[in-house]
PDB file of C-alpha atoms and ligand atoms in Angstrom:
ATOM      1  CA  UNK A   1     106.382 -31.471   8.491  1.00 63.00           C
ATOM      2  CA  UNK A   2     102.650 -31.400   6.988  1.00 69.00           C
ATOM      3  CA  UNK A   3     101.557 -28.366   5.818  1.00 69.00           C
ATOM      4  CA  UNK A   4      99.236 -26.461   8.597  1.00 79.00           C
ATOM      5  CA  UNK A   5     101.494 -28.049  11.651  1.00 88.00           C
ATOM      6  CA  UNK A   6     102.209 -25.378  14.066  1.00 94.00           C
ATOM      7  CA  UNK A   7     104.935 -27.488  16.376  1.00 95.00           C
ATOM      8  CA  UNK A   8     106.862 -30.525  15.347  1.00 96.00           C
ATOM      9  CA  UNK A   9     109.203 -33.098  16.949  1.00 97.00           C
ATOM     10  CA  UNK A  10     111.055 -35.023  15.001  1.00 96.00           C
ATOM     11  CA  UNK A  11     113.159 -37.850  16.380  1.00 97.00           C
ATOM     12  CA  UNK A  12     113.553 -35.780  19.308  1.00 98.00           C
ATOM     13  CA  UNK A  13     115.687 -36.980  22.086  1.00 98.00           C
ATOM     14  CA  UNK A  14     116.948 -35.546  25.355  1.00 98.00           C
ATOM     15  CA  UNK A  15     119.672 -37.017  27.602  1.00 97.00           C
ATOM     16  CA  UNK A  16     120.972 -36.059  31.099  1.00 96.00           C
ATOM     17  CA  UNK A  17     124.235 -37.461  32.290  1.00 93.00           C
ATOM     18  CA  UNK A  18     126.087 -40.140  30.508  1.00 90.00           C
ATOM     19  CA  UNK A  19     127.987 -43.595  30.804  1.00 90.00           C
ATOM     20  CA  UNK A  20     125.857 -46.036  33.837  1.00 90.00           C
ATOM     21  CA  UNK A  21     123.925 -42.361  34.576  1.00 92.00           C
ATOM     22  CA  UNK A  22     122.732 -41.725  30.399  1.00 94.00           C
ATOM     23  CA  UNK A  23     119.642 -40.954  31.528  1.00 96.00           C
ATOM     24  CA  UNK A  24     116.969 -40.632  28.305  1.00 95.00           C
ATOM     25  CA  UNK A  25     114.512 -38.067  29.428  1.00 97.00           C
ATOM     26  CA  UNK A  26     113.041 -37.768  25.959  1.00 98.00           C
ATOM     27  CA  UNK A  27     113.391 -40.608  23.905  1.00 97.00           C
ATOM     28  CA  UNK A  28     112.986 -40.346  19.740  1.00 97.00           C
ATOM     29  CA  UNK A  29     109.733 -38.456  20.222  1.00 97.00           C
ATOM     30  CA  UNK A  30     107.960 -38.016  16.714  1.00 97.00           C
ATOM     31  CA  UNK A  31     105.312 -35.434  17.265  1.00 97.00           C
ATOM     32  CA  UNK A  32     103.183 -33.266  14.892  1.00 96.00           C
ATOM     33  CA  UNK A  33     100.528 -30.856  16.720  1.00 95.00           C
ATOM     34  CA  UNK A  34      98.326 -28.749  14.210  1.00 93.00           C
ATOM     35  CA  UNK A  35      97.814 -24.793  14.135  1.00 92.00           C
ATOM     36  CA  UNK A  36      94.495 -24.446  16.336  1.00 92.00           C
ATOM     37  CA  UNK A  37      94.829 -28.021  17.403  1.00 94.00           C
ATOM     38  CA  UNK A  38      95.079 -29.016  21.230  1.00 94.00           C
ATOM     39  CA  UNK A  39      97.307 -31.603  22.776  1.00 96.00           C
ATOM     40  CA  UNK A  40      97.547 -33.193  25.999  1.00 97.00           C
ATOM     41  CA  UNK A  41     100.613 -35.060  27.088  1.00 97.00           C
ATOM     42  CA  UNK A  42     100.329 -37.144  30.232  1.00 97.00           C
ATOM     43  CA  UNK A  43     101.983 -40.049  32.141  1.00 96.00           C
ATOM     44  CA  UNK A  44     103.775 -40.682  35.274  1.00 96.00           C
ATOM     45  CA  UNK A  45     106.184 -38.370  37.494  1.00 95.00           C
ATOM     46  CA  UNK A  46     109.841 -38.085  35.967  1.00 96.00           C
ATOM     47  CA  UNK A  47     108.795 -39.801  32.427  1.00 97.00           C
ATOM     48  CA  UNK A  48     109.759 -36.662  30.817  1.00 97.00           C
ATOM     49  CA  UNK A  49     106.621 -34.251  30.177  1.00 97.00           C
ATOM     50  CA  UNK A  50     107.947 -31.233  31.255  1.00 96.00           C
ATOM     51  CA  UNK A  51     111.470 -31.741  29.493  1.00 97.00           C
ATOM     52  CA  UNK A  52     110.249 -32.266  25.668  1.00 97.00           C
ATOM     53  CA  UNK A  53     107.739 -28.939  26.495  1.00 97.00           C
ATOM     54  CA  UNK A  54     110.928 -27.520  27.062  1.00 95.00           C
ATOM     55  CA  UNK A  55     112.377 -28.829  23.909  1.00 96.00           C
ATOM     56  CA  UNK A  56     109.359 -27.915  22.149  1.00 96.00           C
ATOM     57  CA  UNK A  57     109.741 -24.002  22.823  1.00 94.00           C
ATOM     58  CA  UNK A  58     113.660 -23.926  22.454  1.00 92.00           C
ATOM     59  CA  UNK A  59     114.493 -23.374  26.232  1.00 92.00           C
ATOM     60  CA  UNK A  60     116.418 -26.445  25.974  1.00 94.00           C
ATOM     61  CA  UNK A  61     118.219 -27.644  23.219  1.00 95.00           C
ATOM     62  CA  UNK A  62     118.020 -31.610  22.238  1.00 97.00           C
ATOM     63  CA  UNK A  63     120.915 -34.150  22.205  1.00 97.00           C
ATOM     64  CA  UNK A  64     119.277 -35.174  18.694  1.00 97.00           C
ATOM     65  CA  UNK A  65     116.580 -34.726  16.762  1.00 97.00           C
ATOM     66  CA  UNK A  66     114.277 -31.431  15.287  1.00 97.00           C
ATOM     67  CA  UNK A  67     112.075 -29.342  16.605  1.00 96.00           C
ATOM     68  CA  UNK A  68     110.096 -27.174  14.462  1.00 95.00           C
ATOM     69  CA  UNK A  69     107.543 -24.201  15.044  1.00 93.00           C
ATOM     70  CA  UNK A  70     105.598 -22.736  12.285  1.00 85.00           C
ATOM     71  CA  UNK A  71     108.015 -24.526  10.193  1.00 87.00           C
ATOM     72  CA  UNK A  72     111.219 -23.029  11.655  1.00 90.00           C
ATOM     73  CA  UNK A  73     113.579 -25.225  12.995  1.00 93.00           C
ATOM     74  CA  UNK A  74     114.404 -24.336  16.845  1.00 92.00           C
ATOM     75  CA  UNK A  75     116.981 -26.340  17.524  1.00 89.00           C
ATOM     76  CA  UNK A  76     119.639 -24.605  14.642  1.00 93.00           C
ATOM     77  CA  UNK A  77     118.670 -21.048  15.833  1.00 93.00           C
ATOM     78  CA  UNK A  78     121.008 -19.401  18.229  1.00 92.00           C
ATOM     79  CA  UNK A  79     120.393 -18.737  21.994  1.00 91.00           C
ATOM     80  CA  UNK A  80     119.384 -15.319  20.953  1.00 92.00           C
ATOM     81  CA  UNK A  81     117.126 -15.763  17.808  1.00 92.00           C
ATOM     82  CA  UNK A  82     115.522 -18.810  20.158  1.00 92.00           C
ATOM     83  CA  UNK A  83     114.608 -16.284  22.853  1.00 89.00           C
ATOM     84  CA  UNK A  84     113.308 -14.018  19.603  1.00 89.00           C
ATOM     85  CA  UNK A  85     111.511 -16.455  18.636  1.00 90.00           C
ATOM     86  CA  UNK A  86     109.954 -17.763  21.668  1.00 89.00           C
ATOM     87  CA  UNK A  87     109.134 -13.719  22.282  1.00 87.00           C
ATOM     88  CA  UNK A  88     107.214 -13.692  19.007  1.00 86.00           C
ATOM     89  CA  UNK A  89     105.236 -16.905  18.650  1.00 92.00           C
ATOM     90  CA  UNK A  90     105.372 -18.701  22.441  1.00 93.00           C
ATOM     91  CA  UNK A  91     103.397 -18.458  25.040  1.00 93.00           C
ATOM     92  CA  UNK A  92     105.098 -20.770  28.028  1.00 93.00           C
ATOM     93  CA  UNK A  93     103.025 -21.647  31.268  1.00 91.00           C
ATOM     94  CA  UNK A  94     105.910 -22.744  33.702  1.00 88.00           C
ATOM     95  CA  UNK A  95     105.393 -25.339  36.487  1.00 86.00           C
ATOM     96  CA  UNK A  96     107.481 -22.702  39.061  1.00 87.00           C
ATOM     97  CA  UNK A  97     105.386 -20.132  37.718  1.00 90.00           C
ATOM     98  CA  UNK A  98     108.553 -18.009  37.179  1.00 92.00           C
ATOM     99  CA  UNK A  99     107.290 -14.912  37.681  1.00 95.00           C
ATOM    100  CA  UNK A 100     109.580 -11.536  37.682  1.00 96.00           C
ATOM    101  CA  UNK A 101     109.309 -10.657  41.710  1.00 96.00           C
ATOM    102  CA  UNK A 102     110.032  -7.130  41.679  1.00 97.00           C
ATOM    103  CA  UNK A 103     107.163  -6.503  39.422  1.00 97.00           C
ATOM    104  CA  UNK A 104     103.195  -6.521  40.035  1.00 97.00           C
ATOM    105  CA  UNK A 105     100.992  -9.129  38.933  1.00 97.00           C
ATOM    106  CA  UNK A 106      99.723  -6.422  35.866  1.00 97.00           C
ATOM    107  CA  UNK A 107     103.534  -5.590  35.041  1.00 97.00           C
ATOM    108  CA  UNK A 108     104.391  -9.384  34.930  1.00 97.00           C
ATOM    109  CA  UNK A 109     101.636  -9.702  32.573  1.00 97.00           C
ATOM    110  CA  UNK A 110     102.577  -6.828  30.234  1.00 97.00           C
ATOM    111  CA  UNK A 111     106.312  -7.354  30.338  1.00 95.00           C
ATOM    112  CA  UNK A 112     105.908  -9.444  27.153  1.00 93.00           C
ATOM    113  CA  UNK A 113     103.165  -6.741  24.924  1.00 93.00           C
ATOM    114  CA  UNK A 114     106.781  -4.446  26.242  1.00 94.00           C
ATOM    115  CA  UNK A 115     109.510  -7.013  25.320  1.00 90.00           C
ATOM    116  CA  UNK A 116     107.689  -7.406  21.858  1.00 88.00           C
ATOM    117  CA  UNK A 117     107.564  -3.279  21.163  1.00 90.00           C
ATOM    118  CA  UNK A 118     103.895  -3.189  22.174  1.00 92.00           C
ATOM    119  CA  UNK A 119     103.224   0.387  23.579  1.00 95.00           C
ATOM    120  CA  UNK A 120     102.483   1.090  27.342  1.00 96.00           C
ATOM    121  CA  UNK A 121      98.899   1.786  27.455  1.00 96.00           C
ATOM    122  CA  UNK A 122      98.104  -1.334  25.117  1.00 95.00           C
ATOM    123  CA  UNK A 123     100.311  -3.998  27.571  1.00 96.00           C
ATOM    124  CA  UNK A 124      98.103  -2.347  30.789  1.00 96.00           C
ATOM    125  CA  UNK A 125      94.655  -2.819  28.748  1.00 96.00           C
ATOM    126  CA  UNK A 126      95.718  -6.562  27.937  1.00 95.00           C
ATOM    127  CA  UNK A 127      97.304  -7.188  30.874  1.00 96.00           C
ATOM    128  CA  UNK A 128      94.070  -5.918  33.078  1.00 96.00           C
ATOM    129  CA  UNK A 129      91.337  -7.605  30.113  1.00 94.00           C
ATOM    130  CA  UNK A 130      92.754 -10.831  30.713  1.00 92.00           C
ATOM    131  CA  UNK A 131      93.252 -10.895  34.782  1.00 94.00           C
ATOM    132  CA  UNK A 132      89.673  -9.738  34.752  1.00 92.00           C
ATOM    133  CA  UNK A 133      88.764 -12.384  32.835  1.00 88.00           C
ATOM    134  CA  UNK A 134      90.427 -14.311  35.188  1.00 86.00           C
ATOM    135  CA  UNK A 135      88.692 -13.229  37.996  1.00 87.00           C
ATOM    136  CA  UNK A 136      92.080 -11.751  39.103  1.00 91.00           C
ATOM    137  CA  UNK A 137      91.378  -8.259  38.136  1.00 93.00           C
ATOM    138  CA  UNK A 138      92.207  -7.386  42.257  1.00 95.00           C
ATOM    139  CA  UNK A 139      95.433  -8.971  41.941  1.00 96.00           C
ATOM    140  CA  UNK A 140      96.850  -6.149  39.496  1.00 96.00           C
ATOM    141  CA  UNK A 141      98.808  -4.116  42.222  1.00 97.00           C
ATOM    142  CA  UNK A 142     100.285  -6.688  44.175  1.00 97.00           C
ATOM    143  CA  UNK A 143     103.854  -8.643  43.704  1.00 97.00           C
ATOM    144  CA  UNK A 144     104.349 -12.011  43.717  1.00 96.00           C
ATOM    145  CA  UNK A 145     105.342 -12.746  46.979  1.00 96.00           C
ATOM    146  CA  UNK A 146     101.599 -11.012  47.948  1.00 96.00           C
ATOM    147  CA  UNK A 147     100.195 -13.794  46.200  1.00 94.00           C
ATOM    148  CA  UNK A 148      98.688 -17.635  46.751  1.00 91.00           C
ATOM    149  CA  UNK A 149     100.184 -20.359  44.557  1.00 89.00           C
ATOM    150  CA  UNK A 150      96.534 -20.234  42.583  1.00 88.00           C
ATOM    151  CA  UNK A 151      97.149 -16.710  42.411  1.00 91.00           C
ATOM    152  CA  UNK A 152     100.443 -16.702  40.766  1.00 92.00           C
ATOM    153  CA  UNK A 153      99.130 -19.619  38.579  1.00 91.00           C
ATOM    154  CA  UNK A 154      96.588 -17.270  37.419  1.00 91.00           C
ATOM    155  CA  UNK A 155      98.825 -14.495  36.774  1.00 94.00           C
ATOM    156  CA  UNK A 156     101.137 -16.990  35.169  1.00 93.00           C
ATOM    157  CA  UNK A 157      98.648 -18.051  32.722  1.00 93.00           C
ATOM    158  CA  UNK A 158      97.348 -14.560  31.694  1.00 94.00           C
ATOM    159  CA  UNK A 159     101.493 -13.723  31.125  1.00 94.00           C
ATOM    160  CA  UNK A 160     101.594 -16.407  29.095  1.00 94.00           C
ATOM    161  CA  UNK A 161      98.565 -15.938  26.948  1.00 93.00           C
ATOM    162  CA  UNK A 162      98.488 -11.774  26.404  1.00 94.00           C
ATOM    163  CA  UNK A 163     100.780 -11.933  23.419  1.00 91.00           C
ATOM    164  CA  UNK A 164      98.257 -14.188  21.493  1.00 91.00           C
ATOM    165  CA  UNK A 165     100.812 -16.154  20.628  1.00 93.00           C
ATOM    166  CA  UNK A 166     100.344 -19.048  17.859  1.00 93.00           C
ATOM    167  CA  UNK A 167     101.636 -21.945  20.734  1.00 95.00           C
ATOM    168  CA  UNK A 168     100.951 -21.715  24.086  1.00 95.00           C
ATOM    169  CA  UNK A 169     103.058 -24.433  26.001  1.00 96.00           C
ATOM    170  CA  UNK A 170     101.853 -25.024  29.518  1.00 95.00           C
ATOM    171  CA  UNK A 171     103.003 -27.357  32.231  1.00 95.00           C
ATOM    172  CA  UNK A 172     100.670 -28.434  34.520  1.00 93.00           C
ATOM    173  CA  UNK A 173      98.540 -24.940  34.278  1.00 92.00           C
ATOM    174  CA  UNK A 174      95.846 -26.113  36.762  1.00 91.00           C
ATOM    175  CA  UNK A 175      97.660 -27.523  39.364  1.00 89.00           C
ATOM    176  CA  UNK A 176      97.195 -24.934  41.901  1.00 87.00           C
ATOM    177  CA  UNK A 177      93.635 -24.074  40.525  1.00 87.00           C
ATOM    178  CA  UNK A 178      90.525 -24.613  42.267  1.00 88.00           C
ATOM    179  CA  UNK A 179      87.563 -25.767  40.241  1.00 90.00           C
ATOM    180  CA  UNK A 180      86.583 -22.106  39.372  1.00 86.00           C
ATOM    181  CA  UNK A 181      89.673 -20.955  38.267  1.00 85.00           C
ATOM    182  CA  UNK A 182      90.133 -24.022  36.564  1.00 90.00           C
ATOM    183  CA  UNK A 183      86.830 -23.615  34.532  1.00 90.00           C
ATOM    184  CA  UNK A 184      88.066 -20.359  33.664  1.00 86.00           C
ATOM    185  CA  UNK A 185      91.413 -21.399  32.660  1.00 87.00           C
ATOM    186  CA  UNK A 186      89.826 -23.948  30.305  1.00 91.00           C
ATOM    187  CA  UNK A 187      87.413 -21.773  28.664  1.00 88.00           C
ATOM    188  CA  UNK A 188      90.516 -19.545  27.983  1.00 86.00           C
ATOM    189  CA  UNK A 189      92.485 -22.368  26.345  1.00 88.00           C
ATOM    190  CA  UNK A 190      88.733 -23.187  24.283  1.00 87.00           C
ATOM    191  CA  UNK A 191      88.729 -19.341  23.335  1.00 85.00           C
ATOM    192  CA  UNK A 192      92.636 -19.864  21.855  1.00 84.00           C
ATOM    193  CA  UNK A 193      91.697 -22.905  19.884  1.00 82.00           C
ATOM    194  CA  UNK A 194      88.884 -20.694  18.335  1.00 82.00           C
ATOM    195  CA  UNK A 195      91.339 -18.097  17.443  1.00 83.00           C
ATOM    196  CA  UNK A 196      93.748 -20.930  15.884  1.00 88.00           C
ATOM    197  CA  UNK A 197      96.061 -20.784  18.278  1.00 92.00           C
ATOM    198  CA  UNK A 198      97.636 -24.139  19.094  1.00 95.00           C
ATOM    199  CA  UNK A 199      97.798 -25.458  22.900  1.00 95.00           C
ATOM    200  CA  UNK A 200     100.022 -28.465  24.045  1.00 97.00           C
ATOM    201  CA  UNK A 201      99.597 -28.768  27.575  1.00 96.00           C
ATOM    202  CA  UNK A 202     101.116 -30.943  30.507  1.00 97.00           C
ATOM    203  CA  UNK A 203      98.664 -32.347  33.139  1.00 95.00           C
ATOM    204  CA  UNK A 204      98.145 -34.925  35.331  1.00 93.00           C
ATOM    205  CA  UNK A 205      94.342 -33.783  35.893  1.00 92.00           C
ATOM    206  CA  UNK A 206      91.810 -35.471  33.256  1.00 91.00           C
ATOM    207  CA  UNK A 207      89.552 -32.759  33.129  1.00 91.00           C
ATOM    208  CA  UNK A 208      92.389 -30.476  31.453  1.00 93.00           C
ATOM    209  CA  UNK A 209      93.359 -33.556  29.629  1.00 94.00           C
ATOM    210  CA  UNK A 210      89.428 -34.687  28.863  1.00 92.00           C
ATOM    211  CA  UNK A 211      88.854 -31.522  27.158  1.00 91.00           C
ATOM    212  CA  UNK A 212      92.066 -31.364  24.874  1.00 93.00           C
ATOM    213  CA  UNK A 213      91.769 -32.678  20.852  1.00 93.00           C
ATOM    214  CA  UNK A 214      94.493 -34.948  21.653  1.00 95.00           C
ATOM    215  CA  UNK A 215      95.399 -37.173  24.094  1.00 96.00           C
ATOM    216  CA  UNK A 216      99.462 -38.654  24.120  1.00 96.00           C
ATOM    217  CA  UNK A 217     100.812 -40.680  26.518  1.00 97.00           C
ATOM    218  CA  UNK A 218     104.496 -40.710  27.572  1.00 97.00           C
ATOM    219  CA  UNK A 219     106.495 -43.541  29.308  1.00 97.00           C
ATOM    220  CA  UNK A 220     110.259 -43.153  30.239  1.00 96.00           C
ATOM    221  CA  UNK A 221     111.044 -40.591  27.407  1.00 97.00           C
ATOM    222  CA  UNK A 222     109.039 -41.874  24.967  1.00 97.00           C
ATOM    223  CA  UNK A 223     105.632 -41.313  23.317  1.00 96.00           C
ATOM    224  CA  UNK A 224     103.727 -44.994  23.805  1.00 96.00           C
ATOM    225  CA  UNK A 225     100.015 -44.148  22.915  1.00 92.00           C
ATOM    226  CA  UNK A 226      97.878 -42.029  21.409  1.00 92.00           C
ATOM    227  CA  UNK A 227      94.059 -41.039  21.679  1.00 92.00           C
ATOM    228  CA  UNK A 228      92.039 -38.259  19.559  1.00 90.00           C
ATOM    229  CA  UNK A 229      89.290 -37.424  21.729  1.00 86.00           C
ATOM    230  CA  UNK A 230      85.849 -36.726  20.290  1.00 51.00           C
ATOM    231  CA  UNK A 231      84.795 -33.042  20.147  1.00 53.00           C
ATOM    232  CA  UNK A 232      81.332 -33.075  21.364  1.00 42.00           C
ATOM    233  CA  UNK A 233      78.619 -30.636  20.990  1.00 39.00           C
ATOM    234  CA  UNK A 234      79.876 -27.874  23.565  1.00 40.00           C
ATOM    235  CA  UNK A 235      83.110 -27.816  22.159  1.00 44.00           C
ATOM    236  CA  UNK A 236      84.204 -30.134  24.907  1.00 45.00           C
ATOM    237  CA  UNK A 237      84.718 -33.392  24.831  1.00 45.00           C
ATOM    238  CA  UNK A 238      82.313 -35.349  27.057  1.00 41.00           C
ATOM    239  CA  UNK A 239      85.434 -36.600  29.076  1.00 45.00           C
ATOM    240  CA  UNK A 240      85.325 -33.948  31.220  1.00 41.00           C
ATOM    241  CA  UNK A 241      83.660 -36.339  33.616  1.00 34.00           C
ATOM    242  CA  UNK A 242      86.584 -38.643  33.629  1.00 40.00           C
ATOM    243  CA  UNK A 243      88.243 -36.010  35.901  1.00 38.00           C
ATOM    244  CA  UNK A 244      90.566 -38.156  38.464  1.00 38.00           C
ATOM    245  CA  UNK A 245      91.346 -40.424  35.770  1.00 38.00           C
ATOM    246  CA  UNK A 246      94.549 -39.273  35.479  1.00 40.00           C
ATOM    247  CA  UNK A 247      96.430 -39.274  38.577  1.00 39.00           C
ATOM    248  CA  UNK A 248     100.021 -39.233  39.772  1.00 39.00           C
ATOM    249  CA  UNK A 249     101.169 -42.111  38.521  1.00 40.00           C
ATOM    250  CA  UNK A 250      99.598 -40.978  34.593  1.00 42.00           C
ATOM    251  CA  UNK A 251      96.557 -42.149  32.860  1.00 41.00           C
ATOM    252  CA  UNK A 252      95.067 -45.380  35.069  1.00 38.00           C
ATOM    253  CA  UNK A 253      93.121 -46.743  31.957  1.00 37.00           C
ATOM    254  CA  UNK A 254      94.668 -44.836  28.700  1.00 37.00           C
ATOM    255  CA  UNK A 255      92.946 -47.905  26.943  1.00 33.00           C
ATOM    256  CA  UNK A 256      89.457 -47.364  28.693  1.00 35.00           C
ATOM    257  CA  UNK A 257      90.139 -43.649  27.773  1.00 37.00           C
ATOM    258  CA  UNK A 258      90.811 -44.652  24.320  1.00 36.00           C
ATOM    259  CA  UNK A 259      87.609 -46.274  24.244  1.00 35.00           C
ATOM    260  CA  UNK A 260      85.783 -43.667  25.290  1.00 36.00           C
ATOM    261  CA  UNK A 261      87.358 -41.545  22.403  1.00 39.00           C
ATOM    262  CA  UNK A 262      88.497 -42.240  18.389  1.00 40.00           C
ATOM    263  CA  UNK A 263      91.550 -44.319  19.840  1.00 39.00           C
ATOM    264  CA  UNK A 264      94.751 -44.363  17.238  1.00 41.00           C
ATOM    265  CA  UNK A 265      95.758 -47.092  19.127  1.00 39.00           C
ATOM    266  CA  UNK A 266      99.332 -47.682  20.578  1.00 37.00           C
ATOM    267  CA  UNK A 267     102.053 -46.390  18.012  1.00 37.00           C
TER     268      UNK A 267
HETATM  269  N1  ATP B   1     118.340 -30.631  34.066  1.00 90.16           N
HETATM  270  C1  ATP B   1     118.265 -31.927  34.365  1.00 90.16           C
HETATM  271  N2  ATP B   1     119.384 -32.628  34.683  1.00 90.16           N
HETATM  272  C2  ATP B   1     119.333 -33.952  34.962  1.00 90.16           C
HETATM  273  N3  ATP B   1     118.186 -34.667  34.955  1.00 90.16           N
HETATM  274  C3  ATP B   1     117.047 -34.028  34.650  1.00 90.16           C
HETATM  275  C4  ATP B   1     117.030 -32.630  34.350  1.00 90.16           C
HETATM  276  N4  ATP B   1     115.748 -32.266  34.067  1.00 90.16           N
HETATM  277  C5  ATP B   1     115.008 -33.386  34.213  1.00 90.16           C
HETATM  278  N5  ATP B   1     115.787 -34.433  34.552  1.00 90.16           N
HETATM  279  C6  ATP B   1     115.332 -35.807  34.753  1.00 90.16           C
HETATM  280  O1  ATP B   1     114.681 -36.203  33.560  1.00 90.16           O
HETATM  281  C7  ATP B   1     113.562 -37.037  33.870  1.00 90.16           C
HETATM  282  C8  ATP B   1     112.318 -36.410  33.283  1.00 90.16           C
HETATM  283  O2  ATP B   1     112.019 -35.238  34.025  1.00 90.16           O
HETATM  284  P1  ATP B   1     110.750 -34.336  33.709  1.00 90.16           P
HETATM  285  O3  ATP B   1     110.762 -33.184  34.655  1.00 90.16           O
HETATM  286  O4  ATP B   1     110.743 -34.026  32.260  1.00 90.16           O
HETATM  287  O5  ATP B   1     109.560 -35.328  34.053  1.00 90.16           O
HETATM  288  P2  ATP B   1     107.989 -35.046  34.177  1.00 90.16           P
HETATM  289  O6  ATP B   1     107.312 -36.153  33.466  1.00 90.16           O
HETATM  290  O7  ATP B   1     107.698 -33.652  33.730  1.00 90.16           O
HETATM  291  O8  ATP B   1     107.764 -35.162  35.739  1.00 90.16           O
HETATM  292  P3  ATP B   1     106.641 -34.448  36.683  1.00 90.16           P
HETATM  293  O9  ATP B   1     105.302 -34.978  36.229  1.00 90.16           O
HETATM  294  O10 ATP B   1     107.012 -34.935  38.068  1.00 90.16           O
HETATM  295  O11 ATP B   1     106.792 -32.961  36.510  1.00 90.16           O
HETATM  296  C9  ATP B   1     113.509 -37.154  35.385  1.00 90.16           C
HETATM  297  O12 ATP B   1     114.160 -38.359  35.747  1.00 90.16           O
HETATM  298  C10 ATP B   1     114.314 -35.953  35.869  1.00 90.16           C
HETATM  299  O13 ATP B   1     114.924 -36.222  37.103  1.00 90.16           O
END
């Protein structure tokens, strides 16, 4: 692992099933993502985004291979010093949002300041700074089921960002964003990347993926191209504008992408 890497994937592989099923959700995936870097990892339905972000912050284990943050190596922890871990340095943006029901959109968002010893009063303030930043500051005293699907996004995202942790891990974090929200939500993940905090990031939408560092293409299990994207004078990239781009089936032109960008080329 190079010095300054925040997460690392070495060889990693995932597989579901076995005999005529083996199915290889993640396929010897070699990945190196630096502190304060961002990453985008896109391609089609069911090639297996969401299952090596999983991998990547320990909430699955692999059938082979390493995974590494901030040089520890996930995969050899125990279920318990995983969830430690994850507590301490991961900040996970879930697809089913995954919120706690019982609990208002404020508490969700403080339960991890709580879980990590942070004092009552300090989880509220961070909890209410960052829904406000939101634009979700009106959201605070109502539960889950109270809320829209961009609403619980929202609250989802703040949850997963108050703990400032070093990696935030999100899986499609826009998807029930309108344009608003997702501007916000952007300038958030900017703000992290400023603080060094390192973002990997599942989406099928190309303006998350336009404004990421680092664009990475998957295809059944497997990492198949690459593209470092251009930071340009806004701290954006200029691809913005290729929103659309990236649809449901995954990148339509990763190679007319690439040449928009500083393309690595196919590894
Ligand atoms: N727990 C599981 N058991 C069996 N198969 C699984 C499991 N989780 C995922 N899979 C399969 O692994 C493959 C990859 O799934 P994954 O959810 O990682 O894809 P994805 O690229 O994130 O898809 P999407 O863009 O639709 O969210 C799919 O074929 C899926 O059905």
């Amino acid at each position: 692992m190079t010095a300054g890497c925040a997460v690392a994937a070495r060889r990693l592989t995932k597989h579901f099933g076995r005999g005529t099923g083996l199915l290889r959700a993640v396929d010897e995936v070699d990945l190196e993502v630096h502190a304060g870097e961002s990453v985008a990892i896109v391609g089609a339905s069911g090639c297996g985004k969401s299952t090596l972000l999983r991998l990547l912050g320990g909430l699955d284990l692999p059938t082979s291979g390493e995974v590494l943050i901030a040089g520890e190596r996930v995969d050899r922890l125990s279920r318990r010093d995983r969830a430690r871990l994850r507590r301490r340095a991961i900040g996970f943006v879930f697809q089913e949002f995954h919120l706690v029901p019982e609990l208002t959109a404020a508490e969700n968002v403080e339960l991890p300041v709580l879980l990590a010893g942070g004092s009552a009063i300090g989880a509220r303030k961070a909890a209410i700074r960052l829904l406000d930043r939101m634009g979700a500051a009106d959201l605070a005293g109502r539960r889950p089921a109270a809320l829209s699907g961009g609403e619980r996004q929202k609250v989802a995202i703040a949850r997963a960002l108050v703990n400032e942790p070093l990696v935030v891990l999100a899986d499609e974090p826009t998807g029930s964003l309108d344009s608003a929200a997702t501007t916000e939500v952007l300038r958030l993940f900017g703000d992290l990347r400023t603080g060094g905090q390192t973002l990997v990031v599942v989406t099928h939408e190309g303006r998350v993926a336009g404004t990421s560092d680092r664009l990475v293409t998957m295809r059944d299990g497997a990492l198949v191209s690459e593209a470092r994207l251009t930071v340009g004078p806004a701290g954006g990239t200029g691809l913005g504008a290729l929103a659309g781009l990236v649809g449901p089936a995954g990148l339509a032109d990763p190679a007319g992408l690439a040449g928009r960008a500083e393309g690595d080329g196919a590894r």
